[in-house]
Amino acid sequence: MPIRLTIQETPPEAFAPTPLHPSAQFIEGAVRAAKYSIYETRKKIIADISELLNCHEKDLNFMFEHHLVPVERRPIFELELPDYRMTLSEIYKEAAE
């Protein structure tokens, strides 16, 4: 059955969003607050969330840790690109020189 017919035949109540559990709203708000908090405050918020979710604090730290990727030094090659704003006669003059 095509998706269009499925949507037409499904009652509107079936598409209604499921209500959020109050603890989910607490966790969402706490994560948002932790994002904009200083380190010590964030640490306490993560401790509260991990206690509620029954997990370790280190399991939640991935959301706030930034892993820097080392930049590898690459050789710099001199690359000359044509200037496409030049007219064809200017290109011929440049090539002749």
Short mmCIF file of N, CA, C and O in Angstrom, two decimals:
data_model
loop_
_atom_site.label_atom_id
_atom_site.label_comp_id
_atom_site.label_asym_id
_atom_site.label_seq_id
_atom_site.Cartn_x
_atom_site.Cartn_y
_atom_site.Cartn_z
N MET A 1 0.84 -1.18 0.00
CA MET A 1 0.00 0.00 0.00
C MET A 1 0.89 1.25 0.00
O MET A 1 1.80 1.35 0.82
N PRO A 2 0.65 2.19 -0.90
CA PRO A 2 1.47 3.42 -0.94
C PRO A 2 1.32 4.23 0.34
O PRO A 2 0.30 4.18 1.02
N ILE A 3 2.37 4.96 0.66
CA ILE A 3 2.39 5.75 1.90
C ILE A 3 1.28 6.78 1.93
O ILE A 3 0.70 7.06 2.98
N ARG A 4 0.94 7.34 0.76
CA ARG A 4 -0.12 8.35 0.69
C ARG A 4 -1.45 7.75 1.16
O ARG A 4 -2.17 8.35 1.95
N LEU A 5 -1.77 6.53 0.70
CA LEU A 5 -3.01 5.88 1.12
C LEU A 5 -2.97 5.51 2.59
O LEU A 5 -3.98 5.58 3.29
N THR A 6 -1.81 5.10 3.04
CA THR A 6 -1.67 4.77 4.47
C THR A 6 -1.97 5.98 5.33
O THR A 6 -2.68 5.89 6.34
N ILE A 7 -1.44 7.13 4.94
CA ILE A 7 -1.66 8.36 5.70
C ILE A 7 -3.13 8.77 5.64
O ILE A 7 -3.72 9.18 6.65
N GLN A 8 -3.74 8.64 4.47
CA GLN A 8 -5.15 9.03 4.33
C GLN A 8 -6.06 8.13 5.15
O GLN A 8 -7.07 8.59 5.68
N GLU A 9 -5.74 6.85 5.25
CA GLU A 9 -6.60 5.90 5.95
C GLU A 9 -6.35 5.84 7.45
O GLU A 9 -7.11 5.24 8.18
N THR A 10 -5.29 6.46 7.91
CA THR A 10 -4.96 6.43 9.34
C THR A 10 -5.69 7.57 10.04
O THR A 10 -5.67 8.70 9.58
N PRO A 11 -6.33 7.27 11.17
CA PRO A 11 -7.03 8.34 11.90
C PRO A 11 -6.03 9.37 12.45
O PRO A 11 -4.89 9.03 12.79
N PRO A 12 -6.44 10.63 12.55
CA PRO A 12 -5.53 11.69 13.03
C PRO A 12 -4.97 11.43 14.43
O PRO A 12 -3.86 11.85 14.75
N GLU A 13 -5.72 10.73 15.27
CA GLU A 13 -5.23 10.45 16.64
C GLU A 13 -3.97 9.59 16.62
O GLU A 13 -3.16 9.64 17.54
N ALA A 14 -3.81 8.78 15.58
CA ALA A 14 -2.64 7.91 15.51
C ALA A 14 -1.37 8.70 15.24
O ALA A 14 -0.27 8.24 15.54
N PHE A 15 -1.50 9.91 14.67
CA PHE A 15 -0.35 10.74 14.39
C PHE A 15 -0.03 11.71 15.52
O PHE A 15 0.94 12.44 15.44
N ALA A 16 -0.83 11.73 16.54
CA ALA A 16 -0.60 12.65 17.65
C ALA A 16 0.70 12.29 18.36
O ALA A 16 1.01 11.11 18.54
N PRO A 17 1.49 13.29 18.74
CA PRO A 17 2.75 12.99 19.43
C PRO A 17 2.48 12.36 20.79
O PRO A 17 1.50 12.68 21.46
N THR A 18 3.35 11.46 21.18
CA THR A 18 3.20 10.84 22.48
C THR A 18 3.60 11.84 23.56
O THR A 18 4.55 12.61 23.38
N PRO A 19 2.88 11.87 24.66
CA PRO A 19 3.23 12.83 25.72
C PRO A 19 4.58 12.47 26.35
O PRO A 19 4.93 11.31 26.50
N LEU A 20 5.33 13.51 26.68
CA LEU A 20 6.63 13.30 27.30
C LEU A 20 6.47 13.01 28.79
O LEU A 20 5.63 13.60 29.47
N HIS A 21 7.28 12.12 29.26
CA HIS A 21 7.31 11.81 30.68
C HIS A 21 8.00 12.98 31.39
O HIS A 21 8.95 13.56 30.87
N PRO A 22 7.55 13.34 32.58
CA PRO A 22 8.19 14.47 33.28
C PRO A 22 9.69 14.31 33.48
O PRO A 22 10.44 15.29 33.42
N SER A 23 10.16 13.09 33.69
CA SER A 23 11.60 12.91 33.88
C SER A 23 12.35 13.18 32.58
O SER A 23 13.48 13.65 32.60
N ALA A 24 11.72 12.91 31.43
CA ALA A 24 12.36 13.21 30.15
C ALA A 24 12.50 14.71 29.98
O ALA A 24 13.51 15.20 29.47
N GLN A 25 11.50 15.45 30.41
CA GLN A 25 11.58 16.91 30.33
C GLN A 25 12.67 17.44 31.27
O GLN A 25 13.38 18.38 30.94
N PHE A 26 12.81 16.81 32.44
CA PHE A 26 13.87 17.21 33.38
C PHE A 26 15.24 16.97 32.75
O PHE A 26 16.12 17.82 32.80
N ILE A 27 15.42 15.79 32.16
CA ILE A 27 16.71 15.45 31.56
C ILE A 27 17.03 16.38 30.41
O ILE A 27 18.15 16.88 30.28
N GLU A 28 16.05 16.66 29.56
CA GLU A 28 16.27 17.56 28.43
C GLU A 28 16.66 18.96 28.91
O GLU A 28 17.60 19.57 28.39
N GLY A 29 15.97 19.45 29.92
CA GLY A 29 16.30 20.76 30.46
C GLY A 29 17.65 20.79 31.15
O GLY A 29 18.40 21.76 31.03
N ALA A 30 17.98 19.70 31.84
CA ALA A 30 19.26 19.63 32.53
C ALA A 30 20.42 19.58 31.54
O ALA A 30 21.45 20.24 31.75
N VAL A 31 20.25 18.83 30.46
CA VAL A 31 21.31 18.76 29.45
C VAL A 31 21.50 20.12 28.80
O VAL A 31 22.63 20.58 28.57
N ARG A 32 20.40 20.81 28.53
CA ARG A 32 20.49 22.14 27.94
C ARG A 32 21.19 23.11 28.91
O ARG A 32 22.01 23.93 28.50
N ALA A 33 20.86 23.01 30.20
CA ALA A 33 21.50 23.88 31.19
C ALA A 33 22.99 23.55 31.32
O ALA A 33 23.83 24.45 31.45
N ALA A 34 23.32 22.26 31.27
CA ALA A 34 24.72 21.86 31.40
C ALA A 34 25.55 22.36 30.22
O ALA A 34 26.72 22.71 30.38
N LYS A 35 24.93 22.42 29.07
CA LYS A 35 25.64 22.87 27.87
C LYS A 35 26.18 24.28 28.04
O LYS A 35 27.26 24.60 27.58
N TYR A 36 25.44 25.14 28.72
CA TYR A 36 25.82 26.54 28.86
C TYR A 36 26.37 26.87 30.25
O TYR A 36 26.45 28.03 30.61
N SER A 37 26.73 25.85 31.02
CA SER A 37 27.24 26.07 32.37
C SER A 37 28.76 25.96 32.41
O SER A 37 29.38 25.38 31.53
N ILE A 38 29.32 26.50 33.50
CA ILE A 38 30.75 26.35 33.71
C ILE A 38 31.04 24.91 34.14
O ILE A 38 30.12 24.15 34.47
N TYR A 39 32.30 24.54 34.14
CA TYR A 39 32.70 23.15 34.34
C TYR A 39 32.16 22.56 35.65
O TYR A 39 31.59 21.46 35.64
N GLU A 40 32.33 23.25 36.76
CA GLU A 40 31.90 22.70 38.06
C GLU A 40 30.39 22.49 38.11
O GLU A 40 29.91 21.47 38.60
N THR A 41 29.65 23.44 37.59
CA THR A 41 28.19 23.31 37.57
C THR A 41 27.78 22.18 36.64
O THR A 41 26.89 21.38 36.96
N ARG A 42 28.43 22.09 35.49
CA ARG A 42 28.13 21.02 34.54
C ARG A 42 28.37 19.66 35.17
O ARG A 42 27.61 18.71 34.99
N LYS A 43 29.45 19.56 35.95
CA LYS A 43 29.80 18.29 36.60
C LYS A 43 28.70 17.86 37.57
O LYS A 43 28.33 16.69 37.61
N LYS A 44 28.14 18.82 38.30
CA LYS A 44 27.06 18.50 39.24
C LYS A 44 25.78 18.11 38.51
O LYS A 44 25.06 17.20 38.92
N ILE A 45 25.49 18.80 37.42
CA ILE A 45 24.29 18.49 36.64
C ILE A 45 24.41 17.09 36.05
O ILE A 45 23.46 16.30 36.08
N ILE A 46 25.58 16.76 35.52
CA ILE A 46 25.79 15.43 34.94
C ILE A 46 25.66 14.36 36.01
O ILE A 46 25.13 13.28 35.75
N ALA A 47 26.12 14.65 37.22
CA ALA A 47 25.98 13.70 38.32
C ALA A 47 24.51 13.43 38.62
O ALA A 47 24.11 12.28 38.83
N ASP A 48 23.69 14.48 38.61
CA ASP A 48 22.25 14.30 38.85
C ASP A 48 21.60 13.49 37.73
O ASP A 48 20.78 12.60 37.99
N ILE A 49 21.96 13.80 36.49
CA ILE A 49 21.37 13.08 35.36
C ILE A 49 21.79 11.61 35.39
O ILE A 49 20.96 10.72 35.16
N SER A 50 23.05 11.35 35.66
CA SER A 50 23.53 9.97 35.68
C SER A 50 22.87 9.17 36.80
O SER A 50 22.60 7.98 36.65
N GLU A 51 22.59 9.83 37.92
CA GLU A 51 21.89 9.15 39.00
C GLU A 51 20.47 8.81 38.58
O GLU A 51 19.98 7.70 38.85
N LEU A 52 19.82 9.72 37.90
CA LEU A 52 18.46 9.48 37.44
C LEU A 52 18.41 8.37 36.38
O LEU A 52 17.51 7.52 36.38
N LEU A 53 19.40 8.35 35.49
CA LEU A 53 19.43 7.35 34.42
C LEU A 53 20.10 6.04 34.84
O LEU A 53 20.15 5.09 34.06
N ASN A 54 20.65 6.03 36.06
CA ASN A 54 21.34 4.86 36.59
C ASN A 54 22.52 4.45 35.68
O ASN A 54 22.61 3.33 35.22
N CYS A 55 23.38 5.43 35.42
CA CYS A 55 24.58 5.17 34.60
C CYS A 55 25.74 5.94 35.22
O CYS A 55 25.58 6.65 36.20
N HIS A 56 26.91 5.78 34.64
CA HIS A 56 28.10 6.47 35.13
C HIS A 56 28.20 7.86 34.50
O HIS A 56 27.74 8.08 33.38
N GLU A 57 28.81 8.76 35.23
CA GLU A 57 28.99 10.13 34.71
C GLU A 57 29.81 10.14 33.43
O GLU A 57 29.55 10.92 32.52
N LYS A 58 30.81 9.27 33.36
CA LYS A 58 31.65 9.24 32.16
C LYS A 58 30.86 8.84 30.92
O LYS A 58 31.26 9.16 29.81
N ASP A 59 29.73 8.15 31.12
CA ASP A 59 28.89 7.78 29.98
C ASP A 59 28.20 8.99 29.36
O ASP A 59 27.79 8.93 28.20
N LEU A 60 28.08 10.08 30.09
CA LEU A 60 27.41 11.28 29.59
C LEU A 60 28.38 12.38 29.17
O LEU A 60 27.97 13.35 28.54
N ASN A 61 29.63 12.22 29.54
CA ASN A 61 30.61 13.28 29.25
C ASN A 61 30.86 13.47 27.75
O ASN A 61 31.33 14.53 27.34
N PHE A 62 30.54 12.48 26.93
CA PHE A 62 30.81 12.61 25.50
C PHE A 62 30.04 13.78 24.89
O PHE A 62 30.46 14.34 23.87
N MET A 63 28.96 14.19 25.52
CA MET A 63 28.16 15.30 24.98
C MET A 63 28.85 16.64 25.15
O MET A 63 28.51 17.60 24.46
N PHE A 64 29.81 16.71 26.04
CA PHE A 64 30.43 18.00 26.37
C PHE A 64 31.93 18.03 26.12
O PHE A 64 32.55 19.05 26.32
N GLU A 65 32.50 16.93 25.70
CA GLU A 65 33.93 16.89 25.43
C GLU A 65 34.17 17.14 23.95
O GLU A 65 33.47 16.60 23.09
N HIS A 66 35.14 17.94 23.67
CA HIS A 66 35.50 18.23 22.29
C HIS A 66 36.86 17.59 22.02
O HIS A 66 37.84 17.90 22.69
N HIS A 67 36.87 16.69 21.08
CA HIS A 67 38.12 16.02 20.72
C HIS A 67 38.74 16.76 19.55
O HIS A 67 38.16 16.82 18.46
N LEU A 68 39.90 17.33 19.79
CA LEU A 68 40.58 18.04 18.73
C LEU A 68 41.32 17.06 17.84
O LEU A 68 42.00 16.15 18.32
N VAL A 69 41.18 17.24 16.57
CA VAL A 69 41.87 16.39 15.61
C VAL A 69 43.20 17.05 15.29
O VAL A 69 43.24 18.22 14.91
N PRO A 70 44.30 16.31 15.45
CA PRO A 70 45.61 16.93 15.17
C PRO A 70 45.72 17.29 13.68
O PRO A 70 45.29 16.54 12.81
N VAL A 71 46.29 18.44 13.45
CA VAL A 71 46.48 18.90 12.08
C VAL A 71 47.84 18.45 11.61
O VAL A 71 48.86 18.74 12.24
N GLU A 72 47.84 17.72 10.52
CA GLU A 72 49.11 17.25 9.98
C GLU A 72 49.68 18.33 9.07
O GLU A 72 48.96 18.95 8.30
N ARG A 73 50.99 18.52 9.19
CA ARG A 73 51.66 19.48 8.32
C ARG A 73 51.78 18.89 6.93
O ARG A 73 52.20 17.75 6.76
N ARG A 74 51.36 19.64 5.97
CA ARG A 74 51.45 19.19 4.58
C ARG A 74 52.34 20.16 3.82
O ARG A 74 52.37 21.34 4.11
N PRO A 75 53.07 19.64 2.84
CA PRO A 75 53.92 20.54 2.06
C PRO A 75 53.05 21.52 1.27
O PRO A 75 51.96 21.18 0.81
N ILE A 76 53.55 22.73 1.15
CA ILE A 76 52.83 23.76 0.41
C ILE A 76 53.43 23.84 -0.99
O ILE A 76 54.62 24.08 -1.15
N PHE A 77 52.60 23.61 -1.96
CA PHE A 77 53.03 23.69 -3.34
C PHE A 77 52.59 25.03 -3.91
O PHE A 77 51.49 25.50 -3.62
N GLU A 78 53.46 25.62 -4.71
CA GLU A 78 53.07 26.86 -5.36
C GLU A 78 52.15 26.50 -6.51
O GLU A 78 52.51 25.76 -7.41
N LEU A 79 50.97 27.01 -6.46
CA LEU A 79 49.96 26.68 -7.44
C LEU A 79 49.48 27.96 -8.09
O LEU A 79 49.04 28.89 -7.40
N GLU A 80 49.58 28.01 -9.38
CA GLU A 80 49.11 29.18 -10.10
C GLU A 80 47.83 28.83 -10.83
O GLU A 80 47.80 27.90 -11.63
N LEU A 81 46.82 29.56 -10.52
CA LEU A 81 45.53 29.34 -11.16
C LEU A 81 45.27 30.44 -12.17
O LEU A 81 45.65 31.60 -11.95
N PRO A 82 44.64 30.10 -13.27
CA PRO A 82 44.35 31.14 -14.26
C PRO A 82 43.32 32.13 -13.73
O PRO A 82 42.45 31.78 -12.95
N ASP A 83 43.47 33.35 -14.16
CA ASP A 83 42.51 34.39 -13.79
C ASP A 83 41.45 34.44 -14.88
O ASP A 83 41.69 34.92 -15.98
N TYR A 84 40.30 33.91 -14.58
CA TYR A 84 39.25 33.81 -15.60
C TYR A 84 38.59 35.16 -15.89
O TYR A 84 37.76 35.26 -16.78
N ARG A 85 38.96 36.17 -15.15
CA ARG A 85 38.43 37.50 -15.44
C ARG A 85 39.18 38.16 -16.60
O ARG A 85 38.76 39.17 -17.12
N MET A 86 40.30 37.58 -16.97
CA MET A 86 41.09 38.14 -18.07
C MET A 86 40.39 37.85 -19.40
O MET A 86 39.72 36.84 -19.56
N THR A 87 40.58 38.75 -20.33
CA THR A 87 40.05 38.52 -21.67
C THR A 87 40.99 37.57 -22.41
O THR A 87 42.13 37.35 -21.99
N LEU A 88 40.51 37.03 -23.51
CA LEU A 88 41.30 36.07 -24.26
C LEU A 88 42.57 36.70 -24.81
O LEU A 88 43.64 36.08 -24.76
N SER A 89 42.51 37.93 -25.23
CA SER A 89 43.71 38.59 -25.75
C SER A 89 44.74 38.81 -24.64
O SER A 89 45.95 38.69 -24.86
N GLU A 90 44.29 39.12 -23.41
CA GLU A 90 45.22 39.28 -22.29
C GLU A 90 45.90 37.96 -21.95
O GLU A 90 47.08 37.94 -21.57
N ILE A 91 45.17 36.87 -22.07
CA ILE A 91 45.75 35.54 -21.80
C ILE A 91 46.84 35.24 -22.83
O ILE A 91 47.91 34.75 -22.49
N TYR A 92 46.57 35.56 -24.11
CA TYR A 92 47.57 35.33 -25.17
C TYR A 92 48.82 36.18 -24.91
O TYR A 92 49.94 35.72 -25.09
N LYS A 93 48.61 37.43 -24.47
CA LYS A 93 49.75 38.29 -24.19
C LYS A 93 50.56 37.74 -23.03
O LYS A 93 51.80 37.73 -23.06
N GLU A 94 49.88 37.25 -22.02
CA GLU A 94 50.54 36.69 -20.83
C GLU A 94 51.34 35.44 -21.23
O GLU A 94 52.47 35.23 -20.78
N ALA A 95 50.77 34.62 -22.08
CA ALA A 95 51.43 33.40 -22.50
C ALA A 95 52.64 33.71 -23.38
O ALA A 95 53.65 33.00 -23.34
N ALA A 96 52.58 34.78 -24.18
CA ALA A 96 53.68 35.13 -25.06
C ALA A 96 54.87 35.65 -24.28
O ALA A 96 56.01 35.50 -24.69
N GLU A 97 54.62 36.25 -23.14
CA GLU A 97 55.72 36.80 -22.33
C GLU A 97 56.37 35.66 -21.63
O GLU A 97 57.42 35.35 -21.50
#
